[in-house]
Every structure is written in structure tokens, then in C-alpha cells.
Amino acid sequence: MAAPMLRWVGRGRRWTFARVDGGSCHRRGAPTGSTSNRIRGQSSVAQQPLYTTQKPRKGEHKWAAVVGLEIHAQISSNSKLFSGSQVRFSAPPNSLVSFFDASLPGTLPVLNRRCVEAAVMTGLALNCHINKKSLFDRKHYFYADLPAGYQITQRRLPIAVNGSLTYSVCAGKKQSQVIPKTVRIKQIQLEQDSGKSLHDDLRSQTLIDLNRAGVGLLEVVLEPDLSCGEEAAAAVRELQLILQALGTSQANMAEGQLRVDANISVHHPGEPLGVRTEVKNLNSIRFLAKAIDYEIQRQIDELENGGEILNETRSFHHQLGYTMSMRDKEGKQDYRFMPEPNLPPLVLYDATSLPAGADPQQVINIDQIRETLPELPSVTRERLVQQYGMLLEHSFTLLNEVGLLEFFQNVIKETRAEPKKVTSWVLNTFLGYLKQQNLAVSESPVTPSALAELLDLLDSRTISSAAAKQVFEELWKREGKTPGQIVSEKQLELMEDRGALEQLCHSVMEAHPQVVMDLKEGHPRAINKLIGLVRKATQSRADPAMIKEILEKKLSS
Amino acid sequence: QSGSSLRIVSAALKQGQITPTELCQKCLSLIKKTKFLNAYITVSEEVALKQAEESEKRYKNGQSLGDLDGIPVAVKDNFSTSGIETTCASNMLKGYIPPYNATVVQKLLDQGALLMGKTNLDEFAMGSGSTDGVFGPVKNPWSYSKQYREKRKQNPHSKNEDSDWLITGGSSGGSAAAVSAFTCYAALGSDTGGSTRNPAAHCGLVGFKPSYGLVSRHGLIPLVNSMDVPGILTRCVDDAAIVLGALAGPDPKDSTTVHDPINKPFMLPSLADVSKLCIGIPKEYLVPELSSEVQSLWSKAADLFESEGAKVLEVSLPHTSYSIVCYHVLCTSEVASNMARFDGLQYGHRCDIDVSTEAMYAATRREGFNDVVRGRILSGNFFLLKENYENYFVKAQKVRRLIANDFVNAFNSGVDVLLTPTTLSEAVPYLEFIKEDNRTRSAQDDIFTQAVNMAGLPAVSIPVALSNQGLPIGLQFIGRAFCDQQLLTVAKWFEKQVQFPGIQLQELTDDCSAVLENEKLASVSLKQ
């Protein structure tokens, strides 16, 4: 993949991406009006352009950014990685803590089969090589929410290696061009989560909650193939969708089920990589993109000013939008890695290596897991395009909004309307309303059945599309009425009575002689005014085509 | 001492010649009489009496749980016991009451055993004398035996008897003293480099280290996870087999336990004929430091096997001399890691300093651990540093593999069991023992025992005879991995041949044991 060029643009101390075909990082301009043709994060990726898109001047210095990610995904499992304690978000503090989680002396880890299966599944979905034998290690550091003084992880021989993640970024004037990209996956390792420390600076106290201590994590390490915040955001979003499709992680960033650390450096293409910084604990996709772009910019500024980049850990201040050195480590930590002696090597089997007569409860069969893999997001999108004839970017939107695909499919199931019609209604009208009121799909006042019924009425030409919009607005008010009831109460049925419509046209023409005159004097577009007036008189219940036909007939007579 | 074995007293319980409560009270009274031995850190009198009461009910209802029902046992104070303080003889865990039982403790209780108390040890089992715990050293009951005292009277140079007491060896010295002084019928030790076999040899007991993976470590506060094994201390081999039968087996809470490698229960046949047996004598174990008495007993034992028709072969374990230093690196590295959890936050000792979390950690650990523990943590962390890891830890692991292979090669050459000394000499007086530091002592005392732990093999120390000073000397048998039963069967045959004279503690224990032996057990019949 070609690395994008970043160019120094002079005194403004801003840098920007040059538009290079294909492999470049495409910045958008101002936000486009439509919500339907953009790849969005859970709450949509930064819509404000971070960098002004200016033309580079001649002789300017070129920079390339190199970004690698370490992603921690909490495994969705009933119990923790090495203990029987439950896994639950927002339980009362220290209510989900086993003796092992509290590291009581003498307790031993017992590996949770479900977590191993989740790791294998994720590895397979990310095109990894699954290691038939993997090992556990202890990583030592003293921290109050790490009760054993070490974390059990997989450093030497992780469960999955050498995979890839294909994601897409949008480009083009309307962000309608979908460009597929690939980032290599170095490894996926199983490890324990830590507890949580709550610092009370006023009382200089730290409170510890061990509910999270020992929850299974998948650490997914991406190779530094990314080059800007947008790419990172798109890659993480795709990973999030994959994890959710697999059910291996709920991957909700706001709840900390997906946490991203970014390693960032800049260099001149062709020269060795620069010193990198690590930006920690990025808890939303939007902040991830912002933090990376800020940090790239900061490093370029620093270097352009003759400064140097320190190999340090930085945190992102999401309100103020900048990264700052964490300065919490005096020098480099030595984690004193050591093999975990209480866990034998984790051995996995496939169809060929499975020992005869093995107890299925005691062994994990990679091939068997492969067979249970659900449809992955990229396949779903392809299917949507093929099956419903929608644009690829529409399929992205359907998947990116939580619950939207399911909503769409439920509508499709219940309506006779054309899939294209459904797509348009779901992505424009429905999603537009949701966005306007900042609601999630699950909070929508309109059910798939109601929308399906509405689209049926439209499809059967019982109502006009203008009336349909009106019905939709009524539905949104949550008054518990069906579209049919609304239509009959408000008398929104399409006017089928030609005689009545002719009468109406006649009176409109009589009431607006000037318009009729204009028409006759050779201004044919004036007819639209008449059509509009007639429609208004029918409360949008008449078919505009029929109105036009009647008017034309009357005018020519 | 026939009445003193677990098997015999178990038969007496079954036949109603003695009740569990009587037995429990007898042992409690002996515990009180021998308090000065410092064998116990905690005596769980109330728990034991309650258990005895329940056991008595079972016997009355004819619902005995088996051989261990009503049998007084003691447990080293590094096994978690629910509701009973578990200290590891360290300030760090003073006052720590675990909320759960170690699997081995639970198994003993499930079989109806009576828990008499928690026995003394070196702090966190780091030592070979049972002299380096926060509750003080354990005294070897043999210091007060008739056999030793008579010999000392003959010696014109003998010093003041009171200050001249002997160490038990260790680190399971409390368990050894408890069994040796008849305060219980079996005790759990732990064995990481010889901590069960060493005190067994010094206290004239059978000290058995099972194969790694045969007995659960869950609840054993670890020294070195990859070498720790719960050990069994008893007065005869059959008793050890009974206890092993109760403890062995896979444990879902310990992933390193092995699924049913051997048949249970551990009934030991009485071997009539050793002619099909091949005994290996590792030539590297003949070291200059070995006392002439132990050496001579070792060769007599080999002769005994040979004269009874067994094949006795000299074998080579060529990497033996690297074993101690390798053990040191691996042991301290795991210690550094295992001790990391003791930070004063969740349990155990916490210092008063609250300037910062780091300052609190530092002071807590300085106050909580003794010099030996701190020294091992320091060296272990040094070996695990990124720049040292390859040169120390990885190399030591490679050497460990070579040492394990030495044993495999010996057994592959046709040897069934290896015969070695357990210790260099008999127990030494405390004052002499403490002339050397803990590290030097451990390195010397573990010389014959720790290689077995690195290889995960079963081994047992059997008391053979008394030294010129009237002190017990033990020899060690080492078996193939998971051939624990075969090993114990050979040990049982050997035990029968040598007829080791039991400890004579009449002055100490006076009427209690006498009553039991002479009157009550006269009519006990044993099913063979």
C-alpha cells in the first residue's frame, strides 16, 4: 500500500494530505448534507476536516505518518478468562470477584474454554494463522488494580498470528467512492483485563474495583500499515463490526469493551521510521481519529521546529483535543516476562490432528469453529448490493448504524415495496429523523412493521409519496396509530375520483387567470404552479401526473 | 511403636477399641506437652474436637468414611485452611484467614480426618532447617529421645543439653516434628526442593514427594509453581500410601494435575521377591561432603538389594552438578513473581505509611518479608530482567531439561528405582546450623533432593538406621514419573528389611501413648 504524502505548507503550521490516487488518505471537505453516503463510526467519524485542503507549494518538505494500533477487545463470555466469576458491566463494585481474581495466595488459573473459542473465531475471521500450540506468560508490574502483581498474557507464542483486516475509506467529492484497504494483523493474544482504580485526589485515596480484573481480553496487534486518523478509525470500525458479528466481543467503546492504543511516528518517505509515541486509552472512534491526526501534526510541527520526538506514552485530552505526555513512567518499565507455570501449553486441534476418541469437552477443534463462523460484514454488504441492488456505500451505512441492518431487513420482510424504495426510506427518511433527534435505532418510535405498512400503502398507490411523508411524521409522534388508521383519519388516500379532480382543476384555473394567461403566452413551466395549487387543494392526495394530464387537456381545449 | 501407625489406629477405630474423640484428646494433650518443640503455629483444638465428634457419630452409625475417618492429621501452614489462620510463618500473612480450603485439605476433611493444627516452617517454605520462620525454629523431637540422650551421656564432650537441641530440617520441619512426636498420624508438608524428604530423614519418618501433577496444588501457597508438590509425612510407608490414596487425582482447580495416570486406591502389595527389580545407584551422588555413616548405610542398602536378588547398577546422572545453581535461578525467579501479590492491599500485612502507593508497597514488603525472602525476590527479579533473561532463566530452563533427561535415560536403561542418600548427614544442632546462612544451607541440604523436583519425579525418604549419635538417617528412592505405587512398594519392602527403631520419647509423652499401645491395641487385628 502506498504511503500517503503529508506536505508542509508553510507558515500556517498546518499540514495536509496530498491527493494521491488510490492509496492516499482522502480528507473530506465540509460535511456533506446527506447522512447516507459516508462511512460512519458508531457516532460517526469526525465530520470537521482537521486539515485544510490546500495545494502544496513547490519545494515543500514531505512527511509520511506511520500508525500502528493495539486493540483490546473484552471477550463476551459469561465468566472470566481464568476464574468462574461472572462478567457484567456496571455491577456493584467488587461484586464479581473470585478468590483468584483477588489473587488470594494458593489460587490457580483455570482457562475458560469460551474465551479460547472466541480467540480462535476472531483469528479465523481476521485471516490469521491459528497456532496449534500457544503459551501463557506473566507480565509483571506493580499497580493497585493488578492484584497479583502480574498480568497473564501471551507474549512468546500467541494464539493467532499473521492475519489481515480489510476495511474501506470513502473518497471523492461526495464521499461516495469506496476505497478498500488492508491492514496486516501481527497477532491476537489472550490476556487478562485489570481492575479499575478510582483516584480521589481530594482525599488522596485510590479505590479499587476488581469486577473487571481477570475478564478475558483479545489483544489485536495491527502492523503499522495505517497512515492517518481516518484510516485508523475505519479499520477499528470494521474490526468492531466483525467482533460484533462473531459475538466474540460486544466491542462497545463507551463501555470500555474496545480500547485502542495507537503508536504513531512520522518520517520522510525513503528514510528510516521516526521515533514513535504511544497514545493511550482512546475510548471512541471519533477521538481515535482526532488524537492520531493531532499527534501526527504535533510531531511534524516539533520536527519542523528543530525539536525531537520522545519515545513516550501520551494521553488524549478529548475535550481540548490534544495529546499530552503521561510522564508516569520513570524510564522504561521492565516487565520481567516469565512463562506462566500454572497453565500447560494451550493445544488446539484440527480435523487432521484430532486424537481419536478425544472427549469433545476437553479439546477445541479449529475446523469445527470455522464451520460455525457467521456471515462477516464484508459479505453482508456484498449480499445487500447483490440482493437489493443498493449502492455499496448504502450497505456501509446500513451496517455502521447499530441495529439499522436488522431494521431494514425486517421492513423488507414485511413489505411488498421495492427494495430500492425501502433502502431510500430507511437511509434517508428514517435515519434522517433518528439523526435529527440523536436517537439510536432501538429508540425509534417507528417500528419496522409500521414502516412496512406505510410502504405498502405507497406501493399500492393508496397514498402519494407526499402523503406518505405526512404519515411518517404522524407515526414518529408515537401515538400508537397504524399507518392505515392515520391515512383514513386524515383522509390522505389518493384522490381516485377523476370527476372531482377535474372540477377542482377547473376552479383553480378560474381563480388564477393570470397564470393561465402566462401559460397561453408561451410559458409552459407555469403549469407547475397550477399543479402545485391543485395538489394543495387536495391536501396532496392527488397524483400529480393525473393533475397535469387534466390541466393540459383543459388548457388545450 | 506398633500402635503408632495410622493403619493400626484406623483399625482400632473401626473395631471400636478407641473413639475418635479419645484419639483426638490424646493427640491434643501431646501437642500441649510438646509445645516447646514449636511444631505448631496454630492448634485448631476446637475444630479438631468438633470433627472428632462428627466422626464418632459416623462410626456409631456404621458410616465410617474410610481409613482416615477420625485420624488426627496436621497441615503445614502454607496450605490454605478455611477459617483457620494461614501464615507461611511470615509477618506478611500474620492474621490472614483464608476463605477456602486447599484441595488436599478439603480431601482430608472429606475423608473424615481431624485437623489438629497448622505446622511451623521456614518463612514461605524458603529454607532447609525450619529455623527461619517468624515464629521461631522447630526443635527436633529426637533431641529428647532416649536413643540420642543415652549416646550423649557416653560422650564426654557433650555440652549443655538444653541449648544443644537439633534442627528438624525443613522447610516442613513442623509437620515432621508433629508426626515424630506422635501429635498426629500423618502430616502434609510441601516439597519444592526436598522440603518434605529432608525433615523426614532428620526426624526418622517416611517423607513422600508424589509425582508432579498427581496431587493438586490448589490452595498451597506457592514457592515454585513448577516444582511444588504437596508432601506426605508418616511413620511408615503404608500410611503414606493411605494418605496418597486420599489426595491423588485430577483437580479442576489445578490445570497441572494429570487425568488418572494411575490406578487408585494405593494398596501396596508386600513384595516377596525383588529379583526382578533393578536398582540404580547414581554415581554423581557420591559427593565428598557425604558423611561416612550415610555413605556406609547407602552401600549397605545397595548390598541388601543385591543379596536379595535385585540387580543393582551404577548409573550416571551427568548434569547433577549443575542442578543446584539451576534450581537457584528458577526458584528465585518464580519466587520473585509469586511474591508480587503480597503488596498489603487486599490481605495480610500493611504498613502505616500512606505517602504514596509505591511507598506503601515498599514499606509493607520490607516489614512483611524476612531477609531470606527479600533476597530471593531480589535475585529472581535480577534473573528476569530483559537483559538477563536469556543468560539466566532460559539457560536454567535448558539445564533443567537436561537434568530431567538424565533421569529419563537412567530409567530407560532398565532401572526401576534409584537409591540415593536423602541428606549429607544426620540432623545437626541448631547452634551449628545457624553458623551458615540460609542460602548456603539450602544449597547443601537440597543436594540430593531438588533434582527430583526439577524432573517432576516421585521420591520417598525412608528412615534406615540410627547414627552413632543415635539420630535417624534416611535414604531416598526415586521412581519413574507417575510410578508412585511401584516406588512405594519397593520402599515398603526396604522398610520391612531395615526395621528402623522408632523414636523413644517416653519421658516426653509418658502415659498417653503407653496406654494406647499396651492395653487398647493389644487385640487389634489387621487385615492384610
Short mmCIF file of C-alpha atoms in Angstrom, two decimals, chain A residues 94 97 99-111 137-150 155-156 199 204 206 208 210 333-344 362, chain B residues 80 93 96 98-100 212 216-222 225-226 252-256 259 333-334 336-343 345-347 354 357-358 361 365 381-382 384-387 389 393 397:
data_model
loop_
_atom_site.label_atom_id
_atom_site.label_comp_id
_atom_site.label_asym_id
_atom_site.label_seq_id
_atom_site.Cartn_x
_atom_site.Cartn_y
_atom_site.Cartn_z
CA ASN A 94 -16.22 -5.72 43.83
CA VAL A 97 -14.59 -11.13 42.33
CA PHE A 99 -10.61 -15.71 45.18
CA PHE A 100 -8.42 -16.00 42.11
CA ASP A 101 -9.39 -12.55 40.84
CA ALA A 102 -8.37 -11.09 44.19
CA SER A 103 -5.16 -13.13 43.87
CA LEU A 104 -5.60 -14.88 47.19
CA PRO A 105 -2.46 -16.94 47.80
CA GLY A 106 -2.71 -20.51 46.57
CA THR A 107 -5.32 -19.88 43.89
CA LEU A 108 -4.58 -21.05 40.36
CA PRO A 109 -5.78 -20.02 36.91
CA VAL A 110 -8.17 -22.29 35.03
CA LEU A 111 -8.56 -21.39 31.38
CA ASP A 137 3.31 -15.61 30.15
CA ARG A 138 3.37 -13.40 33.19
CA LYS A 139 3.96 -9.69 32.68
CA HIS A 140 4.98 -8.04 35.94
CA TYR A 141 4.26 -4.57 37.17
CA PHE A 142 3.01 -3.19 40.45
CA TYR A 143 -0.32 -1.47 40.22
CA ALA A 144 -3.14 -1.34 42.68
CA ASP A 145 -5.72 -2.73 40.29
CA LEU A 146 -3.48 -5.62 39.27
CA PRO A 147 -3.74 -7.71 42.44
CA ALA A 148 -1.30 -10.49 41.52
CA GLY A 149 1.44 -8.05 40.55
CA TYR A 150 1.43 -9.59 37.10
CA ARG A 155 3.84 -12.88 24.68
CA ARG A 156 6.06 -15.63 23.30
CA HIS A 199 -8.48 8.13 42.20
CA SER A 204 -5.64 11.35 48.26
CA THR A 206 -7.50 5.32 45.47
CA ILE A 208 -10.15 -0.32 43.65
CA LEU A 210 -11.90 -5.71 40.84
CA GLN A 333 9.47 -0.41 32.59
CA ASP A 334 10.97 -3.87 32.55
CA TYR A 335 8.05 -6.26 32.72
CA ARG A 336 10.25 -9.23 33.63
CA PHE A 337 8.27 -11.64 31.45
CA MET A 338 8.23 -15.24 32.58
CA PRO A 339 6.34 -18.35 31.47
CA GLU A 340 3.14 -18.87 33.47
CA PRO A 341 3.95 -22.12 35.27
CA ASN A 342 0.39 -22.93 36.29
CA LEU A 343 -1.00 -23.26 32.79
CA PRO A 344 0.14 -26.03 30.48
CA GLN A 362 -11.72 -31.45 26.51
CA SER B 80 -4.94 -22.59 52.88
CA LEU B 93 0.41 -13.22 56.39
CA TYR B 96 -4.61 -13.89 57.27
CA PRO B 98 -8.23 -17.86 54.04
CA PRO B 99 -11.85 -18.19 52.94
CA TYR B 100 -11.22 -21.56 51.30
CA TYR B 212 4.25 -33.54 39.92
CA SER B 216 -3.43 -30.83 43.45
CA ARG B 217 -1.51 -27.70 44.42
CA HIS B 218 -4.66 -25.58 44.60
CA GLY B 219 -4.50 -23.76 47.91
CA LEU B 220 -0.84 -24.48 48.52
CA ILE B 221 0.75 -21.05 48.82
CA PRO B 222 3.40 -21.40 46.18
CA ASN B 225 4.80 -23.47 40.99
CA SER B 226 6.59 -25.70 38.54
CA PRO B 252 -10.31 -28.96 38.01
CA LYS B 253 -8.85 -26.12 40.05
CA ASP B 254 -5.27 -27.09 39.20
CA SER B 255 -4.65 -27.32 35.46
CA THR B 256 -1.32 -29.05 36.03
CA HIS B 259 -6.06 -37.08 34.45
CA SER B 333 12.64 -16.21 39.53
CA GLU B 334 9.34 -17.84 40.36
CA ALA B 336 10.03 -13.02 42.65
CA SER B 337 6.89 -13.45 40.58
CA ASN B 338 4.80 -15.30 43.16
CA MET B 339 5.61 -12.85 45.93
CA ALA B 340 4.48 -9.87 43.81
CA ARG B 341 0.92 -10.26 45.06
CA PHE B 342 1.90 -9.51 48.63
CA ASP B 343 1.57 -5.76 48.43
CA LEU B 345 -3.59 -4.07 49.55
CA GLN B 346 -6.01 -6.96 49.74
CA TYR B 347 -4.81 -9.13 52.59
CA ASP B 354 0.50 6.23 53.19
CA THR B 357 1.01 3.64 46.88
CA GLU B 358 4.63 2.88 45.95
CA TYR B 361 4.27 -1.25 48.83
CA ARG B 365 7.17 -5.67 51.80
CA ASN B 381 13.95 -10.14 39.59
CA PHE B 382 17.54 -9.78 38.51
CA LEU B 384 14.11 -11.97 34.90
CA LEU B 385 15.37 -8.59 33.71
CA LYS B 386 15.19 -8.27 29.95
CA GLU B 387 18.97 -8.14 29.67
CA TYR B 389 16.55 -13.40 30.93
CA PHE B 393 16.34 -18.02 33.13
CA GLN B 397 15.37 -23.98 31.85
#
